[in-house]
Coordinates of C-alpha atoms and ligand atoms in Angstrom, one line a residue:
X219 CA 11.7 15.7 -19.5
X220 CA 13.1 13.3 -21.9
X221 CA 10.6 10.6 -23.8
X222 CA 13.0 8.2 -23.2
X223 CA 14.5 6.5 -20.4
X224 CA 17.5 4.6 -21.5
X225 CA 18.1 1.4 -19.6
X226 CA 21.0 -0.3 -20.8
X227 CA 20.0 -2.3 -24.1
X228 CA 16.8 -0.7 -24.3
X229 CA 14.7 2.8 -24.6
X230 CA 11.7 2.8 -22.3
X231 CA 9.1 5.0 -23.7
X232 CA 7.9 7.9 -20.9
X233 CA 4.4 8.0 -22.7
X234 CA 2.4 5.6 -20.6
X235 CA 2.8 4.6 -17.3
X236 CA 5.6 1.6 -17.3
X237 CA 5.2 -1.7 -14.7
X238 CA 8.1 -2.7 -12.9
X239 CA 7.5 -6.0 -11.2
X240 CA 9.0 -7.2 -8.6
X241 CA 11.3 -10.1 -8.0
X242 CA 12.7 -10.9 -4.5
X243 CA 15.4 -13.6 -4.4
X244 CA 14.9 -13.5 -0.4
X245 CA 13.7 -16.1 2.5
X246 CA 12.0 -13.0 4.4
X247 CA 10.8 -9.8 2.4
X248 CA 7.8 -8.5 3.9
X249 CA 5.2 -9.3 1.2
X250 CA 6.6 -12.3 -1.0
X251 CA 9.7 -13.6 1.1
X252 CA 10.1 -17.5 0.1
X253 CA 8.0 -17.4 -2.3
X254 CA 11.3 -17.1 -5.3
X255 CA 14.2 -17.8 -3.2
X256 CA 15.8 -20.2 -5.1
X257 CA 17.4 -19.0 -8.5
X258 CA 15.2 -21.1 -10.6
X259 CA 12.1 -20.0 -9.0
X260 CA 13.1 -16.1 -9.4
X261 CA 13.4 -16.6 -12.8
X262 CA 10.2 -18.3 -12.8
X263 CA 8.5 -15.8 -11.4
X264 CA 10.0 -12.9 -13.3
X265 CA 9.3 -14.9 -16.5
X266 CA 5.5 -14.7 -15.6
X267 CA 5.0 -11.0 -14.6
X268 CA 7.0 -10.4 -18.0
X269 CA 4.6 -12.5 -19.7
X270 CA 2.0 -10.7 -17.5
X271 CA 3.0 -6.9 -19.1
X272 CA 6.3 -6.0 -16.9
X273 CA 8.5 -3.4 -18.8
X274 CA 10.9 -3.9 -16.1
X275 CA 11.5 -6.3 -13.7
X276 CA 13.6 -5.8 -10.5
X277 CA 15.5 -8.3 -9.2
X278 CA 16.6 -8.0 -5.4
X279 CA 18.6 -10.2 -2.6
X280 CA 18.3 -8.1 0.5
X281 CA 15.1 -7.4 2.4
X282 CA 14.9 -3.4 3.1
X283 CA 11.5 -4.1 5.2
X284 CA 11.1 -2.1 8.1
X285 CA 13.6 -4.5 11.0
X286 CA 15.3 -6.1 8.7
X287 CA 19.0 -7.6 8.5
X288 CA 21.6 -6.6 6.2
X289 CA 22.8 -9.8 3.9
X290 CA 26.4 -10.2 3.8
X291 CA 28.0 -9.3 -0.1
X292 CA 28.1 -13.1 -0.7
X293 CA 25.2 -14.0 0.0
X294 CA 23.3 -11.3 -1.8
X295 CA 25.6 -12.0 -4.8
X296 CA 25.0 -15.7 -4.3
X297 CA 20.9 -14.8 -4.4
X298 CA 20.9 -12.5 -7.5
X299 CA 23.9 -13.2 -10.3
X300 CA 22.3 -16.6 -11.0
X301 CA 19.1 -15.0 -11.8
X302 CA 20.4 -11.8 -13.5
X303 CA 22.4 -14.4 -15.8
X304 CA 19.1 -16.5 -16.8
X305 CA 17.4 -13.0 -17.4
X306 CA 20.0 -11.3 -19.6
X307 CA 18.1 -12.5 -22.9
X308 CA 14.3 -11.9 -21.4
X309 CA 13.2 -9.3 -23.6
X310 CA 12.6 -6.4 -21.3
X311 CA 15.0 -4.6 -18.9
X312 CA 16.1 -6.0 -16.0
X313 CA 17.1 -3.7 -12.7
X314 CA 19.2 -5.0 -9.6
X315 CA 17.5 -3.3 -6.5
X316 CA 20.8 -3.4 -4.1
X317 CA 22.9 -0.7 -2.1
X318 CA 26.5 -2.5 -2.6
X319 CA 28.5 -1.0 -5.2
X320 CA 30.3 -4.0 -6.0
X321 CA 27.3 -5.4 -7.0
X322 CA 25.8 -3.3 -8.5
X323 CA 29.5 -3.6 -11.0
X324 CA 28.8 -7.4 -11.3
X325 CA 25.2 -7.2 -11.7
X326 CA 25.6 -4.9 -15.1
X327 CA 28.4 -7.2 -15.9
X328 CA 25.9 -10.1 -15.6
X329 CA 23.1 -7.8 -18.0
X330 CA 21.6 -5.9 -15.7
X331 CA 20.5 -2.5 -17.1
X332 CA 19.1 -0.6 -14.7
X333 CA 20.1 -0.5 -10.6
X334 CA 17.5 0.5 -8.0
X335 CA 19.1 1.5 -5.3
X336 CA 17.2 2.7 -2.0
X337 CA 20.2 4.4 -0.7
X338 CA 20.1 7.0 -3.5
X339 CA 23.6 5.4 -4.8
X340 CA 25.3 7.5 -1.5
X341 CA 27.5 4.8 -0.6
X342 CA 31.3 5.4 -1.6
X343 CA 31.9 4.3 -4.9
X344 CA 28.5 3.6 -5.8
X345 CA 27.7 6.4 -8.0
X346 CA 30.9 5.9 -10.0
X347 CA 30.3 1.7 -9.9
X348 CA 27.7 3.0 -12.3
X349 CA 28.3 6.2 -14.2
X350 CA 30.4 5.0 -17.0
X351 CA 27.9 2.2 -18.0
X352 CA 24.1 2.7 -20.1
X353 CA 22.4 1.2 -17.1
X354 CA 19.9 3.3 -15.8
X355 CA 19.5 4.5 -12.1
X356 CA 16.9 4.8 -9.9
X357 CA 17.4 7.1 -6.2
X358 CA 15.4 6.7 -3.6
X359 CA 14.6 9.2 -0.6
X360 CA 15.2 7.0 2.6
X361 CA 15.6 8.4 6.3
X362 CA 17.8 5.8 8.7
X363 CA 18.4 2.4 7.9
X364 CA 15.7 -0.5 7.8
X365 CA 16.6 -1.8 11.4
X366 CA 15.5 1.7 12.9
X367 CA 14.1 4.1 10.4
X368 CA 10.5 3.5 11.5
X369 CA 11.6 4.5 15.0
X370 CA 9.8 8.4 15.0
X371 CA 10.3 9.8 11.6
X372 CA 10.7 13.4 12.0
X373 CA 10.3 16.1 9.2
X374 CA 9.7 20.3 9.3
X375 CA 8.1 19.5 5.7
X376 CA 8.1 15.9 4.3
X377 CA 7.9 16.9 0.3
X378 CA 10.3 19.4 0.5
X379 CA 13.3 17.6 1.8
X380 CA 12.3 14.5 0.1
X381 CA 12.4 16.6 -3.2
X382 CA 15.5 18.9 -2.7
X383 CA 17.0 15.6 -1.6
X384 CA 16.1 14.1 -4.7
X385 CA 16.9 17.5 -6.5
X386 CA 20.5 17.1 -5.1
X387 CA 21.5 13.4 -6.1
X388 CA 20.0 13.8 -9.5
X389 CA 23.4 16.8 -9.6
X390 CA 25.5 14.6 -8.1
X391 CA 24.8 12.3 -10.7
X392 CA 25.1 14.8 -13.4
X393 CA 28.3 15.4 -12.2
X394 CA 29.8 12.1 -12.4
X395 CA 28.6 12.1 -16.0
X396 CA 25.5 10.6 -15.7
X397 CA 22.9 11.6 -18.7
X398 CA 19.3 12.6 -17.2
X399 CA 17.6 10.4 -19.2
X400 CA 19.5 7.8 -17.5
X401 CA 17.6 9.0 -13.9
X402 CA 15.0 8.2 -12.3
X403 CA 14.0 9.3 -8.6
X404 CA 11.8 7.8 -5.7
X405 CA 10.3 9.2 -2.3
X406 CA 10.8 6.1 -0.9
X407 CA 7.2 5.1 0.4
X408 CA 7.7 3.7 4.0
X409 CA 11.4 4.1 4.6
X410 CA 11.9 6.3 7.6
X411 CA 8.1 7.8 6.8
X412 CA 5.1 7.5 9.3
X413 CA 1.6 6.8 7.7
X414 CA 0.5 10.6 7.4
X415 CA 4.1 11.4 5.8
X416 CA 3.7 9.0 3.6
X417 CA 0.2 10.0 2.3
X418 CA 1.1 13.6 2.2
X419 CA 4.0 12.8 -0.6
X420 CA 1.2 10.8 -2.3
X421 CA -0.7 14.2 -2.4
X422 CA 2.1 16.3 -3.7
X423 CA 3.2 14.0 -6.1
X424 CA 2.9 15.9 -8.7
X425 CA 5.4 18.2 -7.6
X426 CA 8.1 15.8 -8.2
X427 CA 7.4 16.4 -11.7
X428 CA 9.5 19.3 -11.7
X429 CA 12.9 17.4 -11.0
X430 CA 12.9 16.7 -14.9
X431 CA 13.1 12.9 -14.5
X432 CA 10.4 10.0 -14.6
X433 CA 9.1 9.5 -10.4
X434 CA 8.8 5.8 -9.9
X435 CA 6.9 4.8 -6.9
X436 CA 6.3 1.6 -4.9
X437 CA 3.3 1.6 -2.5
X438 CA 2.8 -2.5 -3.7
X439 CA 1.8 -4.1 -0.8
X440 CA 2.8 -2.1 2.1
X441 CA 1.8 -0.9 5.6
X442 CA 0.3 1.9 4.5
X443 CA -2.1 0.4 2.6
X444 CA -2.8 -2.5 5.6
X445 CA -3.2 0.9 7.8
X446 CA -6.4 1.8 5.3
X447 CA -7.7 -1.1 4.9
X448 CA -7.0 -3.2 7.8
X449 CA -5.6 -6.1 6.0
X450 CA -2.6 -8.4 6.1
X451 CA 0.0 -8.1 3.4
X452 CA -1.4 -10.8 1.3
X453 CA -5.2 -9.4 0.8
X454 CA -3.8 -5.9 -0.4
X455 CA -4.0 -6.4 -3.9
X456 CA -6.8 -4.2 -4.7
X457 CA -5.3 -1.4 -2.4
X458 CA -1.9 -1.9 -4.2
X459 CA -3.6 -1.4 -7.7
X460 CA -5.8 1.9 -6.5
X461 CA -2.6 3.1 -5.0
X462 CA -1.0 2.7 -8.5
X463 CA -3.9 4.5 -10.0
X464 CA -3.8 7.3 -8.1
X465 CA 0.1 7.5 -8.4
X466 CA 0.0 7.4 -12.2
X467 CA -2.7 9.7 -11.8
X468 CA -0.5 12.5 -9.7
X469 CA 2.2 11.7 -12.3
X470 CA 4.1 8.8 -12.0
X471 CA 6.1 6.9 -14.8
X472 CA 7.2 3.9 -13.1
X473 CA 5.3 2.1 -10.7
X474 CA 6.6 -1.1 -8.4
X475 CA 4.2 -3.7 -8.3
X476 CA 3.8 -7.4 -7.4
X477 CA 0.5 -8.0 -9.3
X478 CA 1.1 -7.4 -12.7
X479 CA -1.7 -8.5 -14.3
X480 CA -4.2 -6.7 -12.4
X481 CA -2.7 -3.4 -12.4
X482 CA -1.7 -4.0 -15.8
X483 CA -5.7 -4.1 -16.3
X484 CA -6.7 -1.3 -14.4
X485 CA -3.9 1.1 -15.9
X486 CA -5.6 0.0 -19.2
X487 CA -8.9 1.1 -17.9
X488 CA -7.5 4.7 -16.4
X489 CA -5.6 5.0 -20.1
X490 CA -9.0 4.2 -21.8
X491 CA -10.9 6.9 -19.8
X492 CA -8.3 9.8 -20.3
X493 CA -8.2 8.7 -24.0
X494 CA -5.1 7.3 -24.3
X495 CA -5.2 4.1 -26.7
X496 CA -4.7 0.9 -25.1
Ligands
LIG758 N1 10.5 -0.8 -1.9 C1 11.1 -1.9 -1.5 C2 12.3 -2.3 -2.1 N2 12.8 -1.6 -3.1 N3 12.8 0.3 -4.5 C3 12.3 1.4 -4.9 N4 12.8 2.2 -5.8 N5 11.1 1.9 -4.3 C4 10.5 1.2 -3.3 O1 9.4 1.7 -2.8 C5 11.0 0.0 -2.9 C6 12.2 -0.5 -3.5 C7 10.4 -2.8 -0.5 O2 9.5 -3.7 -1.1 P1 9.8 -5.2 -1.3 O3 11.0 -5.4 -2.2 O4 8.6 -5.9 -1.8 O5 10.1 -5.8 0.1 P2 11.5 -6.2 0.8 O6 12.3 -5.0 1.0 O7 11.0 -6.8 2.2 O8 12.1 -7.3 0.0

């Protein structure tokens, strides 16, 4: 695997764990809807988890929690391009977490360098929105769409198809000319996944490894977690950050995360103990 991941303007390093904090420009995500969805507030907010230890931060307009709505193009675009403007000059990269090609075009126009996308870039056009720019691109394993795709999950062997799913849009992407060390690939924690699927790719994380790219993973906050410990979005913190832990620990490059600061702490404590320097 490459040392590198090259994001736009920048060259992550792959030899620590890298935060990417989350920014959601929305009036209903499941965790922090409302609490950036003006412009000047996102930009707030991403501001302070860069001043917190982001390497990334990823900026989204559309809600992908389980029953959500799909945002029209305008009002998405409305939502993030102010925000991806005021962050062009922030010091680290910047992603756009959106499915809409056409976005995902403006949103690098604006300086974005990096596009998240949880449909794994399958929409037409949205692979080659991207290919011929330096942002960086993230696919992420998703089954159904948010309105339904909690509706009985089914799989004959949840890491496998996740993986060779994986396996087969980081070759699409080659195709289209993409550079590998421009990829990076997620299982998709929660989307179209029951509790015991999603802990079983936890498990085998490791064996996502083999795909040659950096695994990012987003556990911040969800279900999952609320299913373990039997509390409401807003008292998972300290679930969020052992989930992070143990992701990093099965291999993960990138992890998702609201709360900065405290997993930026106890990643500093796991890289401490396995010798790492701080
Ligand atoms: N999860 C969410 C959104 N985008 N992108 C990646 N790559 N991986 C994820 O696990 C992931 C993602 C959902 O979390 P959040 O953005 O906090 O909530 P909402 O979709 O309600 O805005």
């Amino acid at each position: 695997m490459s040392q590198v991941l090259h994001c736009g303007k920048y060259s992550l390093p792959l030899d620590r764990p890298l935060l990417m904090g989350v920014v959601n420009v929305t009036p209903d995500s499941f965790f922090d809807g409302g609490h950036s969805a003006v412009p000047a507030q996102a930009v707030a907010h991403a501001r302070r988890l860069i001043d917190e230890g982001a390497d990334i931060v990823d900026v989204g307009g559309e809600s992908t929690r389980p029953g959500s709505h799909p945002v029209s193009p305008e009002e998405e675009r409305r939502r993030v391009l102010p925000v991806l403007e005021a962050l062009s000059d922030c010091g680290v990269p910047v992603s756009i977490d959106t499915q809409k090609p056409e976005l995902m075009r403006e949103a690098i126009a604006a300086g974005a360098d990096m596009v998240n996308d949880v449909n794994a870039f399958l929409a037409a056009d949205a692979l080659a929105a991207v290919a011929g720019t330096s942002a960086a691109l993230c696919f992420m394993h998703k089954r159904g769409d948010p309105r339904t795709m909690q509706d009985h999950p089914q799989y004959d062997d949840v890491v496998c198809e996740v993986r060779e799913f994986l396996a087969a849009r980081i070759e699409a992407a080659v195709q289209c000319g993409v550079a590998r060390d421009r990829i990076a690939v997620d299982p998709g924690f929660g989307f179209g996944k029951t509790f015991e699927h999603n802990l079983e790719l936890l498990r085998a994380l490791g064996e996502f490894g083999g795909l040659g790219v950096p695994v990012l993973v987003g556990m911040s906050r969800k279900s999952m977690l609320g299913r373990i410990t039997g509390r409401d979005a807003d008292e998972r913190v300290h679930a969020s950050v052992a989930a992070a832990i143990v992701a990093v620990e099965k291999g993960a490059r990138i992890v998702r995360v609201h709360d900065v600061a405290a997993t930026r702490d106890a990643l500093a404590v796991w890289r401490a103990v396995m010798g790492h320097e701080a």
